mmCIF file of C-alpha atoms and ligand atoms in Angstrom:
data_model
loop_
_atom_site.group_PDB
_atom_site.id
_atom_site.type_symbol
_atom_site.label_atom_id
_atom_site.label_comp_id
_atom_site.label_asym_id
_atom_site.label_seq_id
_atom_site.Cartn_x
_atom_site.Cartn_y
_atom_site.Cartn_z
ATOM 1 C CA MET A 112 -204.155 -32.606 -55.514
ATOM 2 C CA SER A 113 -203.596 -30.235 -58.378
ATOM 3 C CA GLY A 114 -201.654 -30.173 -61.628
ATOM 4 C CA PRO A 115 -202.705 -31.000 -65.157
ATOM 5 C CA ALA A 116 -205.667 -33.266 -65.661
ATOM 6 C CA GLY A 117 -207.780 -35.029 -68.226
ATOM 7 C CA ARG A 118 -211.395 -36.055 -67.798
ATOM 8 C CA PHE A 119 -214.424 -38.010 -68.847
ATOM 9 C CA ALA A 120 -217.746 -36.181 -68.617
ATOM 10 C CA PRO A 121 -220.646 -38.419 -69.559
ATOM 11 C CA SER A 122 -224.218 -37.197 -69.308
ATOM 12 C CA PRO A 123 -226.102 -39.457 -66.882
ATOM 13 C CA SER A 124 -229.014 -39.894 -69.251
ATOM 14 C CA GLY A 125 -228.802 -43.677 -69.454
ATOM 15 C CA ASP A 126 -226.409 -46.611 -69.622
ATOM 16 C CA LEU A 127 -223.108 -46.071 -71.396
ATOM 17 C CA HIS A 128 -222.733 -47.993 -74.636
ATOM 18 C CA ILE A 129 -219.533 -49.541 -75.846
ATOM 19 C CA GLY A 130 -218.707 -46.435 -77.905
ATOM 20 C CA ASN A 131 -218.965 -44.108 -74.889
ATOM 21 C CA ILE A 132 -216.981 -46.634 -72.890
ATOM 22 C CA ARG A 133 -214.231 -46.743 -75.489
ATOM 23 C CA THR A 134 -213.998 -42.931 -75.439
ATOM 24 C CA GLY A 135 -213.764 -42.885 -71.626
ATOM 25 C CA LEU A 136 -211.115 -45.617 -71.606
ATOM 26 C CA LEU A 137 -209.074 -43.668 -74.156
ATOM 27 C CA ALA A 138 -209.369 -40.512 -72.016
ATOM 28 C CA TYR A 139 -208.109 -42.497 -69.040
ATOM 29 C CA ALA A 140 -205.252 -44.081 -70.996
ATOM 30 C CA ARG A 141 -204.168 -40.714 -72.313
ATOM 31 C CA ALA A 142 -204.169 -39.203 -68.815
ATOM 32 C CA ARG A 143 -202.118 -42.115 -67.483
ATOM 33 C CA GLN A 144 -199.654 -41.980 -70.371
ATOM 34 C CA THR A 145 -199.095 -38.244 -69.925
ATOM 35 C CA GLY A 146 -198.958 -38.073 -66.127
ATOM 36 C CA ARG A 147 -202.234 -36.223 -65.796
ATOM 37 C CA ARG A 148 -204.859 -36.778 -63.129
ATOM 38 C CA PHE A 149 -207.978 -38.481 -64.460
ATOM 39 C CA LEU A 150 -211.149 -36.713 -63.350
ATOM 40 C CA TRP A 151 -214.808 -37.525 -63.832
ATOM 41 C CA ARG A 152 -217.611 -35.023 -64.231
ATOM 42 C CA ILE A 153 -221.317 -35.731 -63.936
ATOM 43 C CA GLU A 154 -223.040 -33.463 -66.458
ATOM 44 C CA ASP A 155 -226.460 -33.672 -64.879
ATOM 45 C CA LEU A 156 -228.100 -30.383 -65.794
ATOM 46 C CA ASP A 157 -230.231 -31.965 -68.475
ATOM 47 C CA ARG A 158 -231.740 -35.336 -69.411
ATOM 48 C CA VAL A 159 -230.946 -37.137 -66.164
ATOM 49 C CA ARG A 160 -232.036 -40.691 -65.445
ATOM 50 C CA ALA A 161 -232.111 -41.611 -61.786
ATOM 51 C CA GLY A 162 -229.255 -43.930 -60.876
ATOM 52 C CA ALA A 163 -227.443 -43.534 -64.207
ATOM 53 C CA ALA A 164 -224.460 -41.574 -62.874
ATOM 54 C CA ALA A 165 -223.675 -44.206 -60.249
ATOM 55 C CA ALA A 166 -224.163 -47.009 -62.777
ATOM 56 C CA GLN A 167 -221.715 -45.348 -65.198
ATOM 57 C CA LEU A 168 -219.075 -45.084 -62.469
ATOM 58 C CA ARG A 169 -219.645 -48.740 -61.551
ATOM 59 C CA VAL A 170 -219.107 -49.868 -65.135
ATOM 60 C CA PHE A 171 -215.751 -48.115 -65.170
ATOM 61 C CA ALA A 172 -214.818 -49.426 -61.722
ATOM 62 C CA ASP A 173 -215.514 -52.955 -63.003
ATOM 63 C CA LEU A 174 -213.190 -52.216 -65.919
ATOM 64 C CA GLY A 175 -210.477 -51.148 -63.460
ATOM 65 C CA VAL A 176 -210.875 -47.402 -63.929
ATOM 66 C CA VAL A 177 -211.457 -45.211 -60.893
ATOM 67 C CA PRO A 178 -211.177 -41.415 -61.095
ATOM 68 C CA ASP A 179 -208.431 -39.775 -59.065
ATOM 69 C CA GLU A 180 -210.883 -37.489 -57.252
ATOM 70 C CA GLU A 181 -214.535 -37.405 -56.288
ATOM 71 C CA PRO A 182 -216.564 -36.649 -59.414
ATOM 72 C CA LEU A 183 -217.616 -33.071 -59.967
ATOM 73 C CA VAL A 184 -221.402 -32.765 -60.081
ATOM 74 C CA GLN A 185 -222.682 -29.942 -62.241
ATOM 75 C CA SER A 186 -226.001 -29.554 -60.442
ATOM 76 C CA GLN A 187 -224.019 -28.596 -57.327
ATOM 77 C CA ARG A 188 -222.166 -25.819 -59.107
ATOM 78 C CA LEU A 189 -224.900 -23.461 -60.266
ATOM 79 C CA ASP A 190 -223.328 -20.573 -58.345
ATOM 80 C CA ARG A 191 -220.122 -20.965 -60.405
ATOM 81 C CA TYR A 192 -221.998 -20.782 -63.695
ATOM 82 C CA ALA A 193 -223.941 -17.748 -62.448
ATOM 83 C CA ALA A 194 -220.667 -16.054 -61.480
ATOM 84 C CA ALA A 195 -219.202 -16.717 -64.951
ATOM 85 C CA VAL A 196 -222.257 -15.180 -66.623
ATOM 86 C CA GLU A 197 -221.909 -12.227 -64.252
ATOM 87 C CA THR A 198 -218.260 -11.737 -65.256
ATOM 88 C CA LEU A 199 -219.148 -11.801 -68.947
ATOM 89 C CA SER A 200 -222.104 -9.540 -68.348
ATOM 90 C CA ALA A 201 -219.974 -6.978 -66.528
ATOM 91 C CA ALA A 202 -217.773 -6.903 -69.636
ATOM 92 C CA GLY A 203 -220.818 -6.132 -71.805
ATOM 93 C CA LEU A 204 -220.720 -9.553 -73.463
ATOM 94 C CA VAL A 205 -224.140 -10.932 -72.531
ATOM 95 C CA TYR A 206 -227.550 -10.078 -73.889
ATOM 96 C CA GLU A 207 -231.037 -11.425 -73.472
ATOM 97 C CA CYS A 208 -232.576 -13.311 -76.360
ATOM 98 C CA TYR A 209 -236.336 -13.685 -76.686
ATOM 99 C CA CYS A 210 -236.337 -15.802 -79.846
ATOM 100 C CA SER A 211 -238.039 -19.137 -80.123
ATOM 101 C CA ARG A 212 -236.418 -21.822 -82.241
ATOM 102 C CA ARG A 213 -238.923 -20.956 -84.948
ATOM 103 C CA ASP A 214 -238.020 -17.253 -84.846
ATOM 104 C CA ILE A 215 -234.392 -18.184 -85.410
ATOM 105 C CA GLN A 216 -235.134 -20.496 -88.318
ATOM 106 C CA GLN A 217 -237.306 -17.896 -90.013
ATOM 107 C CA ALA A 218 -235.049 -14.880 -89.514
ATOM 108 C CA PRO A 219 -232.923 -13.764 -92.460
ATOM 109 C CA SER A 220 -229.299 -14.464 -91.658
ATOM 110 C CA ALA A 221 -227.129 -11.501 -90.811
ATOM 111 C CA PRO A 222 -224.614 -10.351 -93.414
ATOM 112 C CA HIS A 223 -221.227 -12.091 -92.971
ATOM 113 C CA ALA A 224 -222.690 -14.483 -90.407
ATOM 114 C CA PRO A 225 -221.553 -18.068 -90.891
ATOM 115 C CA PRO A 226 -224.295 -20.474 -92.033
ATOM 116 C CA GLY A 227 -226.438 -21.713 -89.171
ATOM 117 C CA ALA A 228 -225.268 -18.949 -86.857
ATOM 118 C CA TYR A 229 -227.668 -17.058 -84.620
ATOM 119 C CA PRO A 230 -228.989 -14.291 -86.897
ATOM 120 C CA GLY A 231 -228.535 -11.582 -84.279
ATOM 121 C CA THR A 232 -232.226 -10.732 -83.918
ATOM 122 C CA CYS A 233 -231.982 -9.684 -80.253
ATOM 123 C CA ARG A 234 -228.430 -8.408 -80.335
ATOM 124 C CA SER A 235 -229.120 -4.703 -80.637
ATOM 125 C CA LEU A 236 -232.638 -4.192 -79.299
ATOM 126 C CA GLY A 237 -233.311 -0.995 -77.379
ATOM 127 C CA GLU A 238 -234.322 -1.084 -73.720
ATOM 128 C CA ALA A 239 -238.000 -0.316 -74.351
ATOM 129 C CA GLU A 240 -238.262 -3.226 -76.760
ATOM 130 C CA ARG A 241 -236.496 -5.492 -74.263
ATOM 131 C CA VAL A 242 -238.939 -4.552 -71.524
ATOM 132 C CA ARG A 243 -241.831 -5.385 -73.867
ATOM 133 C CA ARG A 244 -240.377 -8.730 -75.029
ATOM 134 C CA ARG A 245 -239.440 -9.749 -71.486
ATOM 135 C CA ALA A 246 -242.998 -9.061 -70.311
ATOM 136 C CA GLU A 247 -244.397 -11.054 -73.244
ATOM 137 C CA LEU A 248 -242.280 -14.065 -72.327
ATOM 138 C CA ALA A 249 -243.100 -13.696 -68.619
ATOM 139 C CA ALA A 250 -246.817 -13.709 -69.453
ATOM 140 C CA ALA A 251 -246.239 -17.053 -71.163
ATOM 141 C CA GLY A 252 -244.370 -18.292 -68.080
ATOM 142 C CA ARG A 253 -240.978 -18.162 -69.797
ATOM 143 C CA GLN A 254 -237.785 -16.197 -69.454
ATOM 144 C CA PRO A 255 -235.251 -14.981 -71.985
ATOM 145 C CA ALA A 256 -232.165 -16.994 -72.891
ATOM 146 C CA LEU A 257 -228.774 -15.339 -72.394
ATOM 147 C CA ARG A 258 -226.362 -15.179 -75.310
ATOM 148 C CA LEU A 259 -222.693 -14.304 -75.637
ATOM 149 C CA ARG A 260 -221.886 -11.315 -77.803
ATOM 150 C CA THR A 261 -219.252 -12.385 -80.344
ATOM 151 C CA GLU A 262 -217.726 -11.189 -83.604
ATOM 152 C CA ASN A 263 -219.233 -14.134 -85.522
ATOM 153 C CA ALA A 264 -215.742 -15.151 -86.545
ATOM 154 C CA GLU A 265 -214.482 -18.530 -87.640
ATOM 155 C CA ILE A 266 -212.044 -19.731 -85.026
ATOM 156 C CA THR A 267 -209.466 -22.475 -85.456
ATOM 157 C CA VAL A 268 -208.050 -24.661 -82.724
ATOM 158 C CA ALA A 269 -205.425 -27.388 -82.977
ATOM 159 C CA ASP A 270 -206.448 -30.998 -82.386
ATOM 160 C CA GLY A 271 -203.998 -33.801 -81.692
ATOM 161 C CA LEU A 272 -205.866 -36.147 -83.972
ATOM 162 C CA LEU A 273 -207.821 -34.030 -86.428
ATOM 163 C CA GLY A 274 -205.079 -31.476 -87.099
ATOM 164 C CA THR A 275 -207.143 -28.323 -86.915
ATOM 165 C CA ILE A 276 -210.812 -27.666 -86.190
ATOM 166 C CA THR A 277 -212.374 -24.561 -87.665
ATOM 167 C CA ALA A 278 -215.900 -23.590 -86.751
ATOM 168 C CA PRO A 279 -217.939 -20.418 -86.518
ATOM 169 C CA VAL A 280 -218.256 -18.864 -83.100
ATOM 170 C CA ASP A 281 -221.607 -17.115 -83.172
ATOM 171 C CA ASP A 282 -223.638 -15.561 -80.362
ATOM 172 C CA PHE A 283 -224.210 -18.909 -78.694
ATOM 173 C CA VAL A 284 -226.436 -19.504 -75.682
ATOM 174 C CA LEU A 285 -224.976 -19.298 -72.170
ATOM 175 C CA ARG A 286 -228.198 -19.903 -70.276
ATOM 176 C CA ARG A 287 -231.222 -21.386 -71.936
ATOM 177 C CA GLY A 288 -234.736 -19.986 -71.871
ATOM 178 C CA ASP A 289 -235.680 -22.651 -69.332
ATOM 179 C CA GLY A 290 -232.990 -21.346 -66.988
ATOM 180 C CA VAL A 291 -230.578 -24.255 -67.523
ATOM 181 C CA TYR A 292 -226.936 -23.225 -68.006
ATOM 182 C CA ALA A 293 -225.788 -24.248 -71.462
ATOM 183 C CA TYR A 294 -223.341 -27.045 -72.155
ATOM 184 C CA ASN A 295 -220.696 -24.746 -73.682
ATOM 185 C CA LEU A 296 -220.624 -22.552 -70.578
ATOM 186 C CA THR A 297 -220.542 -25.302 -67.976
ATOM 187 C CA VAL A 298 -217.810 -27.254 -69.768
ATOM 188 C CA VAL A 299 -215.554 -24.217 -69.892
ATOM 189 C CA VAL A 300 -216.165 -23.211 -66.267
ATOM 190 C CA ASP A 301 -215.624 -26.760 -64.987
ATOM 191 C CA ASP A 302 -212.636 -27.663 -67.126
ATOM 192 C CA SER A 303 -210.949 -24.483 -65.992
ATOM 193 C CA ALA A 304 -211.780 -25.033 -62.304
ATOM 194 C CA SER A 305 -210.455 -28.602 -62.454
ATOM 195 C CA GLY A 306 -207.226 -27.825 -64.301
ATOM 196 C CA ILE A 307 -208.247 -29.870 -67.355
ATOM 197 C CA ASP A 308 -205.537 -28.878 -69.806
ATOM 198 C CA GLU A 309 -206.276 -31.602 -72.358
ATOM 199 C CA VAL A 310 -209.705 -32.763 -73.440
ATOM 200 C CA VAL A 311 -210.148 -36.244 -74.907
ATOM 201 C CA ARG A 312 -213.712 -36.842 -76.091
ATOM 202 C CA GLY A 313 -215.789 -38.027 -79.026
ATOM 203 C CA ASP A 314 -215.365 -36.233 -82.331
ATOM 204 C CA ASP A 315 -219.083 -35.440 -82.434
ATOM 205 C CA LEU A 316 -218.124 -32.561 -80.122
ATOM 206 C CA ALA A 317 -215.200 -31.329 -82.231
ATOM 207 C CA SER A 318 -217.149 -28.405 -83.662
ATOM 208 C CA SER A 319 -217.815 -27.123 -80.119
ATOM 209 C CA ALA A 320 -214.097 -26.740 -79.376
ATOM 210 C CA PRO A 321 -213.673 -23.325 -81.071
ATOM 211 C CA ARG A 322 -216.618 -21.912 -79.093
ATOM 212 C CA GLN A 323 -215.257 -23.331 -75.872
ATOM 213 C CA ALA A 324 -211.750 -22.035 -76.595
ATOM 214 C CA HIS A 325 -213.163 -18.575 -77.295
ATOM 215 C CA LEU A 326 -215.239 -18.551 -74.124
ATOM 216 C CA GLY A 327 -212.319 -19.895 -72.087
ATOM 217 C CA GLY A 328 -210.226 -16.961 -73.304
ATOM 218 C CA LEU A 329 -212.902 -14.483 -72.204
ATOM 219 C CA LEU A 330 -213.116 -16.092 -68.758
ATOM 220 C CA GLY A 331 -209.361 -16.141 -68.278
ATOM 221 C CA ALA A 332 -209.114 -19.939 -68.445
ATOM 222 C CA ALA A 333 -205.739 -21.497 -69.266
ATOM 223 C CA GLU A 334 -205.451 -22.767 -72.835
ATOM 224 C CA GLN A 335 -206.404 -26.370 -73.465
ATOM 225 C CA SER A 336 -205.377 -28.915 -76.041
ATOM 226 C CA TRP A 337 -207.871 -31.214 -77.714
ATOM 227 C CA LEU A 338 -207.967 -34.781 -78.907
ATOM 228 C CA HIS A 339 -211.255 -35.747 -80.489
ATOM 229 C CA VAL A 340 -211.450 -39.488 -80.986
ATOM 230 C CA PRO A 341 -213.608 -41.212 -83.609
ATOM 231 C CA LEU A 342 -217.020 -42.484 -82.700
ATOM 232 C CA VAL A 343 -218.268 -46.035 -82.769
ATOM 233 C CA LEU A 344 -221.015 -46.646 -85.304
ATOM 234 C CA GLY A 345 -223.696 -49.271 -85.601
ATOM 235 C CA GLU A 346 -224.116 -51.545 -88.612
ATOM 236 C CA SER A 347 -226.228 -48.935 -90.424
ATOM 237 C CA GLY A 348 -223.365 -46.449 -90.334
ATOM 238 C CA ALA A 349 -225.223 -44.168 -87.918
ATOM 239 C CA ARG A 350 -223.740 -43.588 -84.501
ATOM 240 C CA LEU A 351 -224.206 -46.522 -82.168
ATOM 241 C CA ALA A 352 -227.495 -46.442 -80.268
ATOM 242 C CA LYS A 353 -229.793 -48.625 -78.230
ATOM 243 C CA ARG A 354 -231.746 -49.704 -81.304
ATOM 244 C CA ASP A 355 -228.608 -51.500 -82.542
ATOM 245 C CA GLY A 356 -229.058 -54.264 -79.982
ATOM 246 C CA ALA A 357 -226.814 -55.286 -77.092
ATOM 247 C CA VAL A 358 -224.586 -52.242 -76.837
ATOM 248 C CA THR A 359 -224.382 -51.289 -73.159
ATOM 249 C CA ALA A 360 -221.967 -52.783 -70.672
ATOM 250 C CA GLN A 361 -224.910 -54.259 -68.780
ATOM 251 C CA GLU A 362 -226.326 -55.915 -71.904
ATOM 252 C CA LEU A 363 -222.956 -57.276 -72.945
ATOM 253 C CA THR A 364 -222.340 -58.662 -69.472
ATOM 254 C CA ALA A 365 -225.736 -60.364 -69.587
ATOM 255 C CA LEU A 366 -224.655 -62.049 -72.821
ATOM 256 C CA GLY A 367 -221.524 -63.364 -71.167
ATOM 257 C CA TRP A 368 -218.941 -60.741 -72.031
ATOM 258 C CA SER A 369 -216.163 -60.390 -69.494
ATOM 259 C CA THR A 370 -214.156 -57.207 -68.976
ATOM 260 C CA ALA A 371 -211.390 -58.917 -71.003
ATOM 261 C CA ASP A 372 -213.860 -59.202 -73.895
ATOM 262 C CA VAL A 373 -214.463 -55.452 -73.696
ATOM 263 C CA TYR A 374 -210.728 -54.745 -73.833
ATOM 264 C CA ALA A 375 -210.231 -57.248 -76.658
ATOM 265 C CA TRP A 376 -212.955 -55.494 -78.633
ATOM 266 C CA VAL A 377 -211.377 -52.079 -78.004
ATOM 267 C CA TRP A 378 -208.079 -53.524 -79.265
ATOM 268 C CA ARG A 379 -209.723 -54.809 -82.435
ATOM 269 C CA SER A 380 -211.720 -51.624 -82.954
ATOM 270 C CA LEU A 381 -208.510 -49.594 -82.961
ATOM 271 C CA GLY A 382 -206.998 -51.837 -85.614
ATOM 272 C CA GLY A 383 -205.089 -54.267 -83.381
ATOM 273 C CA ASP A 384 -205.917 -57.084 -85.764
ATOM 274 C CA GLY A 385 -205.776 -54.899 -88.857
ATOM 275 C CA GLY A 386 -202.295 -53.553 -89.322
ATOM 276 C CA VAL A 387 -202.016 -51.116 -86.404
ATOM 277 C CA ASP A 388 -199.269 -52.078 -83.994
ATOM 278 C CA LEU A 389 -201.035 -52.384 -80.654
ATOM 279 C CA GLY A 390 -199.102 -55.387 -79.405
ATOM 280 C CA ASP A 391 -199.533 -58.861 -80.785
ATOM 281 C CA ARG A 392 -202.355 -60.075 -78.597
ATOM 282 C CA PRO A 393 -205.688 -58.526 -77.705
ATOM 283 C CA TRP A 394 -205.736 -56.441 -74.550
ATOM 284 C CA ALA A 395 -207.418 -57.971 -71.519
ATOM 285 C CA THR A 396 -207.023 -55.268 -68.855
ATOM 286 C CA ILE A 397 -206.836 -51.518 -68.453
ATOM 287 C CA ASP A 398 -203.068 -51.786 -67.963
ATOM 288 C CA ASP A 399 -202.778 -53.506 -71.356
ATOM 289 C CA LEU A 400 -204.657 -50.628 -72.944
ATOM 290 C CA VAL A 401 -202.617 -47.943 -71.155
ATOM 291 C CA ASP A 402 -199.395 -49.678 -72.209
ATOM 292 C CA GLY A 403 -200.535 -50.495 -75.707
ATOM 293 C CA VAL A 404 -202.486 -47.601 -77.169
ATOM 294 C CA ASP A 405 -200.476 -45.223 -79.317
ATOM 295 C CA PHE A 406 -202.242 -41.890 -79.767
ATOM 296 C CA ALA A 407 -199.794 -40.873 -82.473
ATOM 297 C CA GLN A 408 -201.200 -43.538 -84.733
ATOM 298 C CA LEU A 409 -204.804 -43.643 -83.589
ATOM 299 C CA ARG A 410 -207.110 -44.086 -86.547
ATOM 300 C CA ARG A 411 -209.384 -41.217 -87.495
ATOM 301 C CA GLU A 412 -212.039 -43.432 -89.023
ATOM 302 C CA PRO A 413 -214.986 -44.539 -86.943
ATOM 303 C CA SER A 414 -215.268 -48.200 -85.964
ATOM 304 C CA VAL A 415 -218.339 -50.320 -86.353
ATOM 305 C CA PHE A 416 -219.708 -52.382 -83.502
ATOM 306 C CA LEU A 417 -221.783 -55.432 -84.386
ATOM 307 C CA PRO A 418 -223.670 -56.371 -81.241
ATOM 308 C CA PRO A 419 -223.389 -60.025 -80.300
ATOM 309 C CA THR A 420 -226.435 -62.163 -79.771
ATOM 310 C CA ALA A 421 -226.786 -65.042 -77.353
ATOM 311 C CA ALA A 422 -226.399 -67.444 -80.274
ATOM 312 C CA ASP A 423 -223.318 -65.711 -81.582
ATOM 313 C CA ALA A 424 -220.473 -66.977 -79.450
ATOM 314 C CA SER A 425 -217.962 -66.380 -82.251
ATOM 315 C CA THR A 426 -218.095 -62.645 -81.479
ATOM 316 C CA PHE A 427 -216.383 -63.352 -78.182
ATOM 317 C CA ALA A 428 -212.726 -62.547 -78.025
ATOM 318 C CA ASP A 429 -211.687 -65.857 -76.542
ATOM 319 C CA GLY A 430 -213.951 -67.961 -78.723
ATOM 320 C CA THR A 431 -215.933 -69.366 -75.823
ATOM 321 C CA ALA A 432 -219.686 -69.634 -75.736
ATOM 322 C CA PRO A 433 -221.654 -67.362 -73.414
ATOM 323 C CA SER A 434 -222.792 -68.949 -70.192
ATOM 324 C CA PRO A 435 -226.393 -70.161 -70.450
HETATM 325 N N1 LIG B 58 -221.566 -34.635 -71.507
HETATM 326 C C1 LIG B 58 -221.149 -34.699 -72.874
HETATM 327 C C2 LIG B 58 -221.654 -36.002 -73.492
HETATM 328 O O1 LIG B 58 -221.952 -36.942 -72.773
HETATM 329 C C3 LIG B 58 -219.642 -34.649 -73.037
HETATM 330 C C4 LIG B 58 -219.098 -33.316 -72.770
HETATM 331 C C5 LIG B 58 -217.627 -33.134 -73.105
HETATM 332 O O2 LIG B 58 -216.874 -34.111 -73.091
HETATM 333 O O3 LIG B 58 -217.219 -31.998 -73.355
HETATM 334 O O4 LIG B 58 -221.753 -36.070 -74.693
#
């Protein structure tokens, strides 16, 4: 099958929490509402926990969400990332970088470079110096990172929820010093290969969109649109995390939550009981969510999730107590 598609691309580093789940459900709903395929990508080049990818897919299957195609697995696509680096390299847009994190922090920033941007230390080194630095790294058992040569410009992309996103596009890393292809490269290569023409994901990644749009242009990828949805926070106001308590699907299930409770919470978190018209009763199924969510009036503010405890039956959507 081909044609336009949306996707969910969780890193299989652990169990999904309710915030990740909400983002994935919104990506699915958006794809269904707009006639796109819904694809799933396993971003397993880094921080992988054995069994996590399958567990994440199972959580969604239990919630009634099954991707339209077999998931794409990044670790099986290294040749594609290598080919993309080759294309950029042939255009003179790739250079080796020998800097450690410390070198970068300590270097004076280049004139006109946006704050936090790579200072350009290795951008214009001569070949003799490169040979020397490469040998130095090799002696320490390391290899250079590869960076994209850019103009250090601020680039703006349009976002369906945020309006516009402006962020500096500096000489970002394409392949890390440990040989792992960088997130920004793999996302662009894979989205393009899968026909992902709209990206729905958490707004913690919004500032990556200009870099990805720039790189997509260089690689001849079709233009994408973006919809960065707000994150779910814990009680402290920091993004939801394991330390907040029962936050994963598995933990919530163990406390007695049903899939209807998950959907009811998503409904409430989007303002269903607070003035946003999402239908007059909490959602209980994926079809309710697909029918009910209105992206034109999605809130931009984050939602807070207060994890239930076994003693706290009132948190349950239907008011029932958890099973003992
Ligand atoms: N794998 C990334 C994450 O889990 C998401 C990548 C993306 O949606 O572009 O945060």
